[in-house]
Amino acid sequence: MNSKKIMALLAIVWLSLSAQTQAAEQEKEKVTLRIMHFLPAVANAQKNVLEPWCADLAEQSGDRIECQIYPSMQLGGTPAQLADMARNGVVDIVWTGLGYAAGRFPRSEALELPFVMPPGGVDGSEVAWEFYQRYAKDDFRDYHVLAIQSDGGGTLHTARRKVASLDDMKGLRVRASTRLASEMLTSLGATPVSMPPAQIADTLAKGVIDGALAVWEVVPPTKLDETTHYHMRTAPDQATPTVTTLAVLMNKKRYQDLPDDLRVIVDRLSGEALSRRFGEAWDVTIDQVVEQLSADPDHEIVTLDDATYQSMREASQRVTDEWVASDKGGIDRQALYQGLRDIVREHAAR
């Protein structure tokens, strides 16, 4: 074999090896993010936020980032275990309620105190993200935080009793999503019952509970529109009775191990941008559900008058006072509460 043929053969071999190496390197840099949450696949969080967010990740990464979403706890466990699943790497990312893991995020509990947060997805989520940035980062040392959001504010949905006054609350058995929501309900004369969203409709239908404290956004996917008829809310200029603070949490090592260029893309699409994206989707759904139920003769929406609002706020003040007075964990809760109130006022003045 002459030298020209040898050189040509070597060139072919080199090109082949180079192509294989390049293909292997590209394949190595592809990332699949496993995401789990506690609601059905048809829920607002997946359809209108997580799926579009994943599509943006894929587009901006040239399809090097893909997502596998597991709704309704498909990989096992309970909603209360989601935070641990992200921390321990069972999945890469979770969307969860911070209050579901009681005591895990103590500073962030301030966001769930009675009658503090503004209603609405965007407004509440902007306040929640700002509070996290200023005061609550120590809660999340074991995670990479992709978003912090408000659920828009709790509404009381009842099956048989219309609630239009503080007296109407007495004796009601009401589903609560967080510890502080339970304490607020107790302060108003109701009996709180803890359960995940998936169990609400069945327990309402069986008469085990009389109602549920839940945001408008979960009414269709949890079938509250089929099992309740009365819906008590605060006015737009009043603070919401409570919120469930939700978060998208990523396994810290998984985030750190991303290729640098992919980490930049995740950063660009997350944080304040993703928090606001959740808020916008919530506001759209809130408006849709309220409009739908307002037009249905089988449903009645009750907006609290000022006197009733003030009476409920005063009755629940002890919940805030007791939380602020606690020094558990060496946390200055008074400073957190005052800081949150300052952020709410700053936001309202914009």
C-alpha angles and dihedrals in degrees: 000000000000124000095257092057091046091051092048091049091049090049091053091048091048093049091049093049091045092051091048091049092048092048091049091049092050091048090049091054094054113105131202114198116203110211126187133185140166104245131078121274090254092061121117093247094061102032100042104026118017097041095047090044090053090048089054091049090053094046096047093045096048089249092305091121118058132169134220109198121201111193127190093027090291093170092055136257130086132280088256089062098052095095090053091048091058093043093049096043097245083134129005099234136016134189107210147149111259091216091058088076096055113216095004095105104032099166092049090057087083088075090061098052114123120274098354109102125073116245121249136065101258097037093047094044093050090053092045094051092047091049091051091050094050105033117005109053092108088065090065105044090123094054145051105236115221098174143353118200144170118233089227096259136299123280123193111236115190132185105211111358123072111220115208101139142034090257090058089063095062115112096003117140104220133181112238127193101203141031093251092047087055091051091048092052090050090052089054093052099259129120113240121219120192120218139136119262093255092066098048100088095047095049091047092050090051093048093242089129131022098215148340135243101223141139120259090246094070096047097095100039093047093042094238087142087065098044104037133053106182126062123189118198139164123246120266092255093050127084114255118254092240142333134214106227110219129196142187105223126187129199104260097223092046089055093046091049094056115112109264095249093049091048089056090055093049090049093049093053097041140057115045091359094057092041090055090045089058091047093052092049090049093051092051091050094043090055092047095050094045091049092048095049093042089059094048114091090208091065134062125193115206119199112200117243118228095261094052091044091053093047092053092045092051093046091053096044092097089065090060093042092053092047093049092047093055117100094186111150091011091278120152097226093173089062091047093050093047091046091052092049089051091052091049091052092046090050093048090052095056 
